[in-house]
C-alpha cells in the first residue's frame, strides 16, 4: 500500500526511517507491504539521518492529497491549523489518516472521527499519548472487557525530564527545558509541555476512549510545573516524596468526571515517583483487570515512530476496531471542579502569612517560606485561608 508522510521533523523523520530500514521485517511479521510514495517537508534540502531514494521528497503536501494511489496520509506537522486542514482533505479524498497530533484530537476529535466515518476511512493515533507506549490500543481493544474508571499517570516527557534534572542534577528549569527541546521531546511551543496543556490533551483523549463519548478540553483544569522551585523539590525530598506532573481522570457517574493535570507530591514508595527522565507511566483501573501499568519512553524520535508505524500496519492489515463509542458527540461528560474536592495538600506560603492564627500546622520553614501539609480540605478552602499571602503554591498529595 502506498502512503505519504507530511512533516519530516522529529517524529516524521523517525517514521520514514523505520519504514525504510524495517520494510522487510515489518512485511515478514504482518504481511503489510508499505511503500512511502512521498515524504513531504518544507525543507527537503537538509541532511537526513538515513539513506533513501531522494525522488520521494516533496515540499508540496497537495501532491499527496491529490494522488489516488495514496491510501494513507501520515500527518506529522503538528499544530491545529494546516494539520487539521490536511486531515479533513485527506478524509474527503477517501484516505485514512495516522497522526500523533494530540492537540487536534483532544479539541476536534468528535468532528474528525465523524468525518472519517462519513468517508469510510480510518483515523488512528496511537502515538498521540505516551510516545512509544501502547496505551490507545489497550484502551480501545485489549481492555474492552472492562469498565475503566480511573486513569492517572505521567504523560508529558518534557516536564518529567525537567523535574528529574532539577532534582537529580541541580539543573535550572530553563537549562533542563533547553536540553529537552534539543532532544526533540518538547512541543514546537514548549509552553504546552510546561503548563500542563500537552498532558491535558493526552488525559482528555484517554478518558474519552475509556468512558466513551467526549470531554470538552476547554473546560479542563490544567496546571503545569513553572511554579515548582528548588525549595519545593527539597521539601518534597524531606517528606520522602517526589514532585511529578500528574494527569488524572476518574469516572464519577455516567454523566460526570473529575479530570485534571497538576503537579503532585508522590510518596517515594509509589512506582510513579520512580518514573524519571523522558519516561511516562500510565495506570488504568479496570473492572476486571484492577490496576494495569503502562511504562516507557513518552517522547522522542524512535519511540514515537514505533507507535505511528504500528497504526499504519493496522490500517494496511485492516486489523483494528472501528466504533462509534469513542469521541461520540451525543455523550458529553460534565467536569466536576476538582478544586472543591477534599484531599491532602502540600502548601508553600510566604512568611508574611499569619500562620499562628491559621488552622495550619507548620512542618518546615525554608528561606522565606512556611511549608505546610493540610489534610481533608479543598483547594478552594486553602486559597480562601491564604488569600492575603504574598506568594503561595498548593500541590495535591497523592495517597
Ligand atoms: N516530538 C515528540 O516526541 C512527539 C511529538 N508528537 C506529535 O507529533 C507531531 C509532530 O511533532 P514533531 O515531529 O516533534 O514536530 P517537528 O516540529 O519536529 O516536525 C514538524 C515538521 O513539519 C514540517 N512542516 C511544517 N509545516 C509544513 C507543511 N505545510 N508541509 C510540510 N511540512 C511542514 C516542519 O518544518 P519546519 O520545521 O520547517 O517548520 C517540521 O519539519 C506533533 O503533533 C506532536 O505533538 C507526539 C508524540 C511525541
Ligand atoms: N512534548 C511531548 C511529546 C510527546 O508527546 C512530551 O514531552 O511528552
CSV table of C-alpha atoms and ligand atoms in Angstrom, one decimal:
chain,number,residue,atom,x,y,z
A,1,UNK,CA,0.0,0.0,0.0
A,2,UNK,CA,1.3,3.5,-0.9
A,3,UNK,CA,1.4,6.1,1.8
A,4,UNK,CA,2.5,9.7,2.1
A,5,UNK,CA,4.2,11.3,5.2
A,6,UNK,CA,3.6,15.0,5.7
A,7,UNK,CA,6.1,16.6,8.1
A,8,UNK,CA,9.6,15.2,8.5
A,9,UNK,CA,10.6,16.7,11.8
A,10,UNK,CA,11.4,14.6,14.9
A,11,UNK,CA,8.6,12.1,14.5
A,12,UNK,CA,8.1,12.2,10.7
A,13,UNK,CA,11.8,11.5,10.0
A,14,UNK,CA,11.7,8.7,12.6
A,15,UNK,CA,8.6,7.1,10.9
A,16,UNK,CA,10.2,7.4,7.4
A,17,UNK,CA,13.5,5.9,8.8
A,18,UNK,CA,11.7,2.9,10.5
A,19,UNK,CA,9.5,2.2,7.4
A,20,UNK,CA,12.7,2.3,5.2
A,21,UNK,CA,15.0,0.3,7.5
A,22,UNK,CA,12.4,-2.2,8.7
A,23,UNK,CA,10.4,-2.7,5.5
A,24,UNK,CA,11.2,-6.4,5.2
A,25,UNK,CA,10.9,-7.3,8.8
A,26,UNK,CA,7.5,-5.5,9.0
A,27,UNK,CA,6.3,-7.4,6.0
A,28,UNK,CA,7.6,-10.7,7.4
A,29,UNK,CA,5.7,-10.1,10.7
A,30,UNK,CA,2.5,-8.6,9.4
A,31,UNK,CA,2.3,-9.1,5.6
A,32,UNK,CA,1.9,-5.3,5.4
A,33,UNK,CA,3.7,-4.1,2.3
A,34,UNK,CA,4.2,-0.4,2.9
A,35,UNK,CA,5.7,2.0,0.3
A,36,UNK,CA,6.4,5.6,1.1
A,37,UNK,CA,5.5,7.2,-2.2
A,38,UNK,CA,6.0,10.8,-1.0
A,39,UNK,CA,7.7,12.3,2.1
A,40,UNK,CA,6.9,15.9,2.4
A,41,UNK,CA,8.5,18.7,4.4
A,42,UNK,CA,9.0,22.5,3.9
A,43,UNK,CA,12.8,22.0,3.8
A,44,UNK,CA,13.8,19.0,1.7
A,45,UNK,CA,17.4,20.1,1.0
A,46,UNK,CA,18.6,19.2,4.5
A,47,UNK,CA,20.6,16.2,5.7
A,48,UNK,CA,18.6,13.1,6.9
A,49,UNK,CA,19.9,10.5,9.3
A,50,UNK,CA,19.4,7.5,7.0
A,51,UNK,CA,19.7,6.7,3.2
A,52,UNK,CA,16.7,6.7,0.9
A,53,UNK,CA,15.7,7.4,-2.6
A,54,UNK,CA,15.5,11.3,-2.6
A,55,UNK,CA,13.0,11.3,-5.5
A,56,UNK,CA,10.2,10.7,-3.0
A,57,UNK,CA,10.8,14.1,-1.3
A,58,UNK,CA,8.4,16.9,-2.0
A,59,UNK,CA,7.6,20.2,-0.3
A,60,UNK,CA,4.0,20.2,-1.7
A,61,UNK,CA,1.6,18.2,0.5
A,62,UNK,CA,-1.2,18.6,-2.1
A,63,UNK,CA,0.7,16.1,-4.2
A,64,UNK,CA,-0.1,13.5,-1.6
A,65,UNK,CA,-3.7,14.6,-1.1
A,66,UNK,CA,-4.3,14.6,-4.9
A,67,UNK,CA,-2.7,11.2,-5.6
A,68,UNK,CA,-5.3,8.5,-5.9
A,69,UNK,CA,-2.7,5.8,-5.3
A,70,UNK,CA,-2.0,7.1,-1.8
A,71,UNK,CA,-4.3,5.3,0.7
A,72,UNK,CA,-2.9,6.6,4.0
A,73,UNK,CA,-1.8,10.1,4.9
A,74,UNK,CA,0.6,10.3,7.9
A,75,UNK,CA,0.1,13.8,9.4
A,76,UNK,CA,3.2,14.8,11.5
A,77,UNK,CA,3.3,18.5,11.1
A,78,UNK,CA,1.6,19.2,14.4
A,79,UNK,CA,-0.5,22.3,15.4
A,80,UNK,CA,-4.1,23.0,14.8
A,81,UNK,CA,-4.3,24.9,11.5
A,82,UNK,CA,-2.7,23.4,8.4
A,83,UNK,CA,-2.6,19.9,10.0
A,84,UNK,CA,-6.4,20.0,10.6
A,85,UNK,CA,-7.0,21.1,7.0
A,86,UNK,CA,-4.8,18.3,5.7
A,87,UNK,CA,-6.6,15.7,7.7
A,88,UNK,CA,-10.0,16.9,6.6
A,89,UNK,CA,-8.9,17.0,3.0
A,90,UNK,CA,-7.4,13.5,3.3
A,91,UNK,CA,-10.7,12.1,4.6
A,92,UNK,CA,-12.6,13.9,1.8
A,93,UNK,CA,-10.3,12.2,-0.7
A,94,UNK,CA,-11.2,8.9,1.0
A,95,UNK,CA,-7.7,8.4,2.5
A,96,UNK,CA,-7.1,7.0,6.0
A,97,UNK,CA,-5.1,9.2,8.4
A,98,UNK,CA,-2.5,8.3,11.0
A,99,UNK,CA,-1.4,11.1,13.3
A,100,UNK,CA,0.4,11.9,16.5
A,101,UNK,CA,-1.4,15.2,16.9
A,102,UNK,CA,-2.9,15.1,20.4
A,103,UNK,CA,-3.9,18.8,20.4
A,104,UNK,CA,-6.1,18.2,17.4
A,105,UNK,CA,-7.7,15.0,18.7
A,106,UNK,CA,-8.4,16.5,22.2
A,107,UNK,CA,-10.0,19.5,20.7
A,108,UNK,CA,-11.6,18.3,17.4
A,109,UNK,CA,-11.8,14.5,18.0
A,110,UNK,CA,-15.6,14.4,17.7
A,111,UNK,CA,-15.6,16.3,14.4
A,112,UNK,CA,-12.7,14.4,12.9
A,113,UNK,CA,-14.0,11.0,13.9
A,114,UNK,CA,-17.4,11.8,12.4
A,115,UNK,CA,-15.8,12.9,9.1
A,116,UNK,CA,-13.6,9.8,8.9
A,117,UNK,CA,-16.7,7.7,9.5
A,118,UNK,CA,-18.7,9.5,6.8
A,119,UNK,CA,-16.0,8.9,4.3
A,120,UNK,CA,-15.5,5.3,5.3
A,121,UNK,CA,-11.8,5.7,6.3
A,122,UNK,CA,-9.7,5.0,9.4
A,123,UNK,CA,-8.3,7.6,11.8
A,124,UNK,CA,-5.6,6.2,14.2
A,125,UNK,CA,-3.4,8.0,16.7
A,126,UNK,CA,-1.5,5.6,19.0
A,127,UNK,CA,1.5,8.0,19.1
A,128,UNK,CA,-0.7,10.8,20.4
A,129,UNK,CA,-0.4,9.5,24.0
A,130,UNK,CA,2.7,8.1,25.8
A,131,UNK,CA,5.1,8.2,22.8
A,132,UNK,CA,6.3,4.6,22.3
A,133,UNK,CA,3.9,3.1,25.0
A,134,UNK,CA,1.0,1.2,23.6
A,135,UNK,CA,-1.9,2.8,25.5
A,136,UNK,CA,-4.5,3.9,23.0
A,137,UNK,CA,-4.8,0.3,21.6
A,138,UNK,CA,-5.1,-1.2,25.1
A,139,UNK,CA,-7.9,1.2,25.9
A,140,UNK,CA,-9.8,0.7,22.6
A,141,UNK,CA,-9.1,-3.0,22.3
A,142,UNK,CA,-7.2,-5.0,24.9
A,143,UNK,CA,-9.2,-3.8,27.8
A,144,UNK,CA,-12.6,-4.0,26.0
A,145,UNK,CA,-14.0,-6.4,28.6
A,146,UNK,CA,-13.5,-3.7,31.4
A,147,UNK,CA,-15.2,-0.6,32.5
A,148,UNK,CA,-12.1,1.6,33.0
A,149,UNK,CA,-12.9,4.0,35.8
A,150,UNK,CA,-9.6,5.7,36.6
A,151,UNK,CA,-6.6,6.7,34.6
A,152,UNK,CA,-3.7,8.5,36.1
A,153,UNK,CA,0.0,9.0,35.4
A,154,UNK,CA,2.9,10.9,34.0
A,155,UNK,CA,2.1,11.8,30.4
A,156,UNK,CA,4.5,14.5,29.4
A,157,UNK,CA,8.1,13.5,28.8
A,158,UNK,CA,9.4,17.1,28.7
A,159,UNK,CA,8.1,18.2,32.1
A,160,UNK,CA,9.2,14.9,33.6
A,161,UNK,CA,12.7,15.3,32.2
A,162,UNK,CA,12.8,18.9,33.6
A,163,UNK,CA,11.6,17.8,37.1
A,164,UNK,CA,14.1,14.9,37.1
A,165,UNK,CA,17.1,17.1,36.0
A,166,UNK,CA,16.1,19.8,38.6
A,167,UNK,CA,16.1,17.1,41.3
A,168,UNK,CA,19.0,14.8,40.4
A,169,UNK,CA,21.4,17.2,38.6
A,170,UNK,CA,20.5,20.6,40.1
A,171,UNK,CA,19.8,22.0,36.6
A,172,UNK,CA,17.7,25.1,36.4
A,173,UNK,CA,14.3,24.9,34.8
A,174,UNK,CA,15.5,26.7,31.7
A,175,UNK,CA,18.6,24.6,31.3
A,176,UNK,CA,16.6,21.4,31.5
A,177,UNK,CA,13.9,22.6,29.1
A,178,UNK,CA,16.7,23.6,26.6
A,179,UNK,CA,18.1,20.1,26.6
A,180,UNK,CA,14.6,18.5,26.3
A,181,UNK,CA,13.9,20.7,23.2
A,182,UNK,CA,17.3,19.7,21.7
A,183,UNK,CA,16.5,16.1,22.2
A,184,UNK,CA,13.2,16.6,20.3
A,185,UNK,CA,10.9,15.9,23.3
A,186,UNK,CA,9.3,19.3,23.6
A,187,UNK,CA,6.4,20.6,21.5
A,188,UNK,CA,7.0,23.4,18.9
A,189,UNK,CA,5.6,25.6,21.6
A,190,UNK,CA,7.1,24.2,24.9
A,191,UNK,CA,4.5,26.1,27.0
A,192,UNK,CA,2.2,23.2,26.0
A,193,UNK,CA,4.6,20.9,27.9
A,194,UNK,CA,5.4,23.0,31.0
A,195,UNK,CA,1.9,24.4,31.5
A,196,UNK,CA,0.1,21.1,31.6
A,197,UNK,CA,-1.6,21.6,28.2
A,198,UNK,CA,0.0,18.6,26.4
A,199,UNK,CA,-0.7,16.3,29.4
A,200,UNK,CA,-4.3,17.7,29.3
A,201,UNK,CA,-4.7,16.8,25.7
A,202,UNK,CA,-3.5,13.3,26.5
A,203,UNK,CA,-5.7,12.6,29.5
A,204,UNK,CA,-8.6,14.1,27.6
A,205,UNK,CA,-8.0,11.5,24.8
A,206,UNK,CA,-7.6,8.6,27.2
A,207,UNK,CA,-10.7,9.5,29.2
A,208,UNK,CA,-12.7,9.8,26.0
A,209,UNK,CA,-11.6,6.4,24.9
A,210,UNK,CA,-12.1,4.8,28.3
A,211,UNK,CA,-15.6,6.2,29.1
A,212,UNK,CA,-16.9,6.6,25.5
A,213,UNK,CA,-18.4,10.0,24.5
A,214,UNK,CA,-16.2,13.1,24.9
A,215,UNK,CA,-14.9,15.6,27.3
A,216,UNK,CA,-14.7,19.3,26.5
A,217,UNK,CA,-11.0,20.2,26.5
A,218,UNK,CA,-11.6,23.9,27.2
A,219,UNK,CA,-13.4,23.1,30.5
A,220,UNK,CA,-10.5,21.1,31.9
A,221,UNK,CA,-8.4,22.4,34.9
A,222,UNK,CA,-4.7,22.3,33.9
A,223,UNK,CA,-1.7,23.5,35.8
A,224,UNK,CA,2.0,22.9,35.0
A,225,UNK,CA,5.4,22.9,36.6
A,226,UNK,CA,6.5,26.5,36.1
A,227,UNK,CA,6.0,27.5,39.7
A,228,UNK,CA,7.9,24.5,41.2
A,229,UNK,CA,11.0,25.8,42.8
A,230,UNK,CA,14.1,24.2,44.3
A,231,UNK,CA,12.5,24.8,47.7
A,232,UNK,CA,9.6,22.6,46.7
A,233,UNK,CA,11.9,19.9,45.3
A,234,UNK,CA,14.0,20.0,48.5
A,235,UNK,CA,10.8,20.0,50.8
A,236,UNK,CA,9.3,17.1,48.9
A,237,UNK,CA,12.5,15.1,49.3
A,238,UNK,CA,12.5,15.8,53.1
A,239,UNK,CA,8.9,14.4,53.1
A,240,UNK,CA,10.2,11.2,51.3
A,241,UNK,CA,8.3,12.3,48.3
A,242,UNK,CA,8.9,13.4,44.7
A,243,UNK,CA,7.0,16.0,42.6
A,244,UNK,CA,5.6,14.8,39.3
A,245,UNK,CA,3.2,16.3,36.8
A,246,UNK,CA,0.2,14.0,37.1
A,247,UNK,CA,-2.7,13.8,34.7
A,248,UNK,CA,-5.7,12.0,36.1
A,249,UNK,CA,-9.3,11.2,35.4
A,250,UNK,CA,-11.9,9.5,37.5
A,251,UNK,CA,-15.4,8.4,36.3
A,252,UNK,CA,-17.8,9.7,38.9
A,253,UNK,CA,-21.1,8.8,37.3
A,254,UNK,CA,-22.4,8.0,33.8
A,255,UNK,CA,-22.5,11.8,33.2
A,256,UNK,CA,-19.6,13.3,35.2
A,257,UNK,CA,-15.8,13.0,35.5
A,258,UNK,CA,-13.1,14.5,37.7
A,259,UNK,CA,-10.2,15.3,35.3
A,260,UNK,CA,-7.2,17.4,35.8
A,261,UNK,CA,-3.4,17.9,35.3
A,262,UNK,CA,-1.4,19.2,38.3
A,263,UNK,CA,2.0,18.9,39.9
A,264,UNK,CA,1.6,16.4,42.7
A,265,UNK,CA,3.6,15.2,45.7
A,266,UNK,CA,4.1,11.4,45.4
A,267,UNK,CA,5.4,9.2,48.2
A,268,UNK,CA,8.7,7.7,47.1
A,269,UNK,CA,7.3,4.2,47.8
A,270,UNK,CA,4.9,4.7,44.8
A,271,UNK,CA,6.1,3.4,41.4
A,272,UNK,CA,5.1,6.8,39.8
A,273,UNK,CA,7.7,8.5,42.0
A,274,UNK,CA,10.4,6.4,40.3
A,275,UNK,CA,9.5,7.3,36.7
A,276,UNK,CA,12.2,9.6,35.6
A,277,UNK,CA,13.6,11.5,32.6
A,278,UNK,CA,11.5,11.2,29.4
A,279,UNK,CA,9.7,8.1,30.7
A,280,UNK,CA,6.0,8.1,31.1
A,281,UNK,CA,3.8,5.8,33.2
A,282,UNK,CA,0.1,5.4,32.9
A,283,UNK,CA,-2.0,3.4,35.3
A,284,UNK,CA,-5.5,2.3,34.4
A,285,UNK,CA,-8.1,0.8,36.8
A,286,UNK,CA,-10.4,-1.7,35.0
A,287,UNK,CA,-13.4,-3.5,36.4
A,288,UNK,CA,-11.8,-6.9,35.7
A,289,UNK,CA,-8.1,-6.2,35.5
A,290,UNK,CA,-7.9,-3.9,38.5
A,291,UNK,CA,-4.7,-1.8,38.1
A,292,UNK,CA,-2.6,-2.1,35.0
A,293,UNK,CA,0.6,0.0,34.4
A,294,UNK,CA,2.0,1.1,31.1
A,295,UNK,CA,5.6,2.4,31.2
A,296,UNK,CA,8.0,3.5,28.6
A,297,UNK,CA,9.6,6.5,26.7
A,298,UNK,CA,6.9,9.1,26.3
A,299,UNK,CA,8.6,11.3,23.7
A,300,UNK,CA,11.4,11.4,21.1
A,301,UNK,CA,12.0,10.2,17.5
A,302,UNK,CA,12.3,6.5,17.8
A,303,UNK,CA,9.7,5.5,20.4
A,304,UNK,CA,7.1,7.8,18.8
A,305,UNK,CA,7.9,6.5,15.3
A,306,UNK,CA,7.3,2.9,16.6
A,307,UNK,CA,3.7,3.8,17.6
A,308,UNK,CA,3.0,5.6,14.3
A,309,UNK,CA,4.2,2.6,12.3
A,310,UNK,CA,2.0,0.3,14.3
A,311,UNK,CA,-1.0,2.3,13.3
A,312,UNK,CA,0.0,2.3,9.6
A,313,UNK,CA,0.4,-1.5,9.8
A,314,UNK,CA,-3.1,-1.8,11.4
A,315,UNK,CA,-4.7,0.0,8.6
A,316,UNK,CA,-2.9,-1.9,5.9
A,317,UNK,CA,-3.8,-5.2,7.6
A,318,UNK,CA,-7.4,-4.0,8.4
A,319,UNK,CA,-6.7,-5.0,12.0
A,320,UNK,CA,-8.4,-2.6,14.3
A,321,UNK,CA,-11.7,-1.8,16.0
A,322,UNK,CA,-13.9,0.8,14.3
A,323,UNK,CA,-16.6,2.1,16.7
A,324,UNK,CA,-19.0,4.9,17.5
A,325,UNK,CA,-18.3,4.6,21.2
A,326,UNK,CA,-15.2,6.8,21.2
A,327,UNK,CA,-15.5,10.6,20.7
A,328,UNK,CA,-19.2,10.5,20.5
A,329,UNK,CA,-20.9,13.9,20.4
A,330,UNK,CA,-24.1,12.6,22.0
A,331,UNK,CA,-22.4,11.8,25.3
A,332,UNK,CA,-20.5,14.8,26.7
A,333,UNK,CA,-19.3,14.4,30.3
A,334,UNK,CA,-19.7,17.2,32.8
A,335,UNK,CA,-16.4,18.0,34.6
A,336,UNK,CA,-16.5,18.2,38.3
A,337,UNK,CA,-14.4,21.1,39.7
A,338,UNK,CA,-11.5,19.3,41.4
A,339,UNK,CA,-10.8,22.5,43.5
A,340,UNK,CA,-13.9,21.7,45.6
A,341,UNK,CA,-12.8,18.1,46.3
A,342,UNK,CA,-11.4,17.5,49.8
A,343,UNK,CA,-7.9,16.0,49.7
A,344,UNK,CA,-4.4,16.3,51.2
A,345,UNK,CA,-2.2,19.2,50.1
A,346,UNK,CA,1.4,20.5,50.4
A,347,UNK,CA,1.5,24.2,50.8
A,348,UNK,CA,4.4,26.6,50.4
A,349,UNK,CA,3.4,30.1,51.6
A,350,UNK,CA,5.5,33.3,52.0
A,351,UNK,CA,6.2,34.1,55.7
A,352,UNK,CA,4.1,37.2,55.7
A,353,UNK,CA,1.2,34.8,56.2
A,354,UNK,CA,-0.1,34.8,59.8
A,355,UNK,CA,0.4,31.1,60.5
A,356,UNK,CA,-0.2,31.5,64.3
A,357,UNK,CA,-3.8,32.4,63.7
A,358,UNK,CA,-4.4,29.9,61.0
A,359,UNK,CA,-5.7,26.3,61.2
A,360,UNK,CA,-2.4,25.0,59.7
A,361,UNK,CA,0.4,23.3,61.4
A,362,UNK,CA,3.9,24.3,60.3
A,363,UNK,CA,6.1,21.4,59.3
A,364,UNK,CA,9.1,23.3,58.0
A,365,UNK,CA,10.5,26.8,57.3
A,366,UNK,CA,12.8,27.2,54.4
A,367,UNK,CA,14.2,30.6,53.2
A,368,UNK,CA,11.2,33.0,53.4
A,369,UNK,CA,8.5,30.3,53.2
A,370,UNK,CA,6.4,28.2,55.5
A,371,UNK,CA,5.9,24.6,54.4
A,372,UNK,CA,2.6,23.1,55.5
A,373,UNK,CA,0.8,19.8,55.0
A,374,UNK,CA,-3.0,20.0,55.2
A,375,UNK,CA,-5.5,17.1,55.2
A,376,UNK,CA,-9.2,16.8,54.4
A,377,UNK,CA,-9.5,20.2,52.9
A,378,UNK,CA,-10.3,21.5,49.4
A,379,UNK,CA,-8.0,23.8,47.3
A,380,UNK,CA,-10.7,26.5,47.3
A,381,UNK,CA,-10.8,26.4,51.1
A,382,UNK,CA,-7.0,26.7,51.3
A,383,UNK,CA,-7.0,29.6,48.8
A,384,UNK,CA,-9.5,31.4,51.0
A,385,UNK,CA,-7.4,30.9,54.1
A,386,UNK,CA,-4.2,32.1,52.2
A,387,UNK,CA,-5.9,34.9,50.3
A,388,UNK,CA,-3.8,37.7,51.8
A,389,UNK,CA,-0.4,35.9,51.5
A,390,UNK,CA,2.1,37.5,49.1
A,391,UNK,CA,3.1,34.2,47.5
A,392,UNK,CA,1.7,30.6,47.7
A,393,UNK,CA,1.9,27.2,46.0
A,394,UNK,CA,-0.6,24.4,46.6
A,395,UNK,CA,0.2,20.9,45.4
A,396,UNK,CA,-2.0,17.9,45.8
A,397,UNK,CA,-0.5,14.9,47.7
A,398,UNK,CA,-1.1,11.5,46.2
A,399,UNK,CA,-2.4,8.9,48.7
B,1,LIG,N1,8.4,15.0,19.4
B,1,LIG,C1,7.8,14.1,20.1
B,1,LIG,O1,8.4,13.3,20.9
B,1,LIG,C2,6.4,13.8,19.9
B,1,LIG,C3,5.6,14.5,19.1
B,1,LIG,N2,4.3,14.2,18.9
B,1,LIG,C4,3.4,15.0,18.0
B,1,LIG,O2,3.9,14.7,16.7
B,1,LIG,C5,3.7,15.8,15.8
B,1,LIG,C6,5.0,16.2,15.2
B,1,LIG,O3,5.9,16.6,16.2
B,1,LIG,P1,7.5,16.8,15.9
B,1,LIG,O4,7.9,15.8,14.9
B,1,LIG,O5,8.1,16.8,17.3
B,1,LIG,O6,7.4,18.2,15.3
B,1,LIG,P2,8.6,18.9,14.4
B,1,LIG,O7,8.4,20.4,14.6
B,1,LIG,O8,9.9,18.4,14.8
B,1,LIG,O9,8.2,18.5,13.0
B,1,LIG,C7,7.2,19.1,12.2
B,1,LIG,C8,7.7,19.1,10.7
B,1,LIG,O10,6.7,19.5,9.9
B,1,LIG,C9,7.2,20.5,9.0
B,1,LIG,N3,6.1,21.3,8.4
B,1,LIG,C10,5.5,22.4,8.9
B,1,LIG,N4,4.6,22.8,8.0
B,1,LIG,C11,4.6,22.0,6.9
B,1,LIG,C12,3.9,22.0,5.7
B,1,LIG,N5,3.0,22.9,5.4
B,1,LIG,N6,4.2,21.0,4.8
B,1,LIG,C13,5.1,20.0,5.1
B,1,LIG,N7,5.9,20.0,6.3
B,1,LIG,C14,5.6,21.0,7.2
B,1,LIG,C15,8.2,21.3,9.8
B,1,LIG,O11,9.0,22.1,9.0
B,1,LIG,P3,9.7,23.4,9.7
B,1,LIG,O12,10.5,22.9,10.8
B,1,LIG,O13,10.5,24.0,8.6
B,1,LIG,O14,8.5,24.3,10.1
B,1,LIG,C16,8.9,20.2,10.6
B,1,LIG,O15,9.9,19.6,9.9
B,1,LIG,C17,3.1,16.9,16.7
B,1,LIG,O16,1.7,16.8,16.6
B,1,LIG,C18,3.5,16.5,18.1
B,1,LIG,O17,2.6,17.0,19.1
B,1,LIG,C19,3.7,13.2,19.5
B,1,LIG,C20,4.4,12.4,20.4
B,1,LIG,C21,5.8,12.6,20.6
B,2,LIG,N1,6.1,17.1,24.0
B,2,LIG,C1,5.6,15.8,24.3
B,2,LIG,C2,6.0,14.9,23.2
B,2,LIG,C3,5.2,13.6,23.3
B,2,LIG,O1,4.0,13.5,23.3
B,2,LIG,C4,6.2,15.3,25.6
B,2,LIG,O2,7.2,15.9,26.1
B,2,LIG,O3,5.7,14.3,26.2
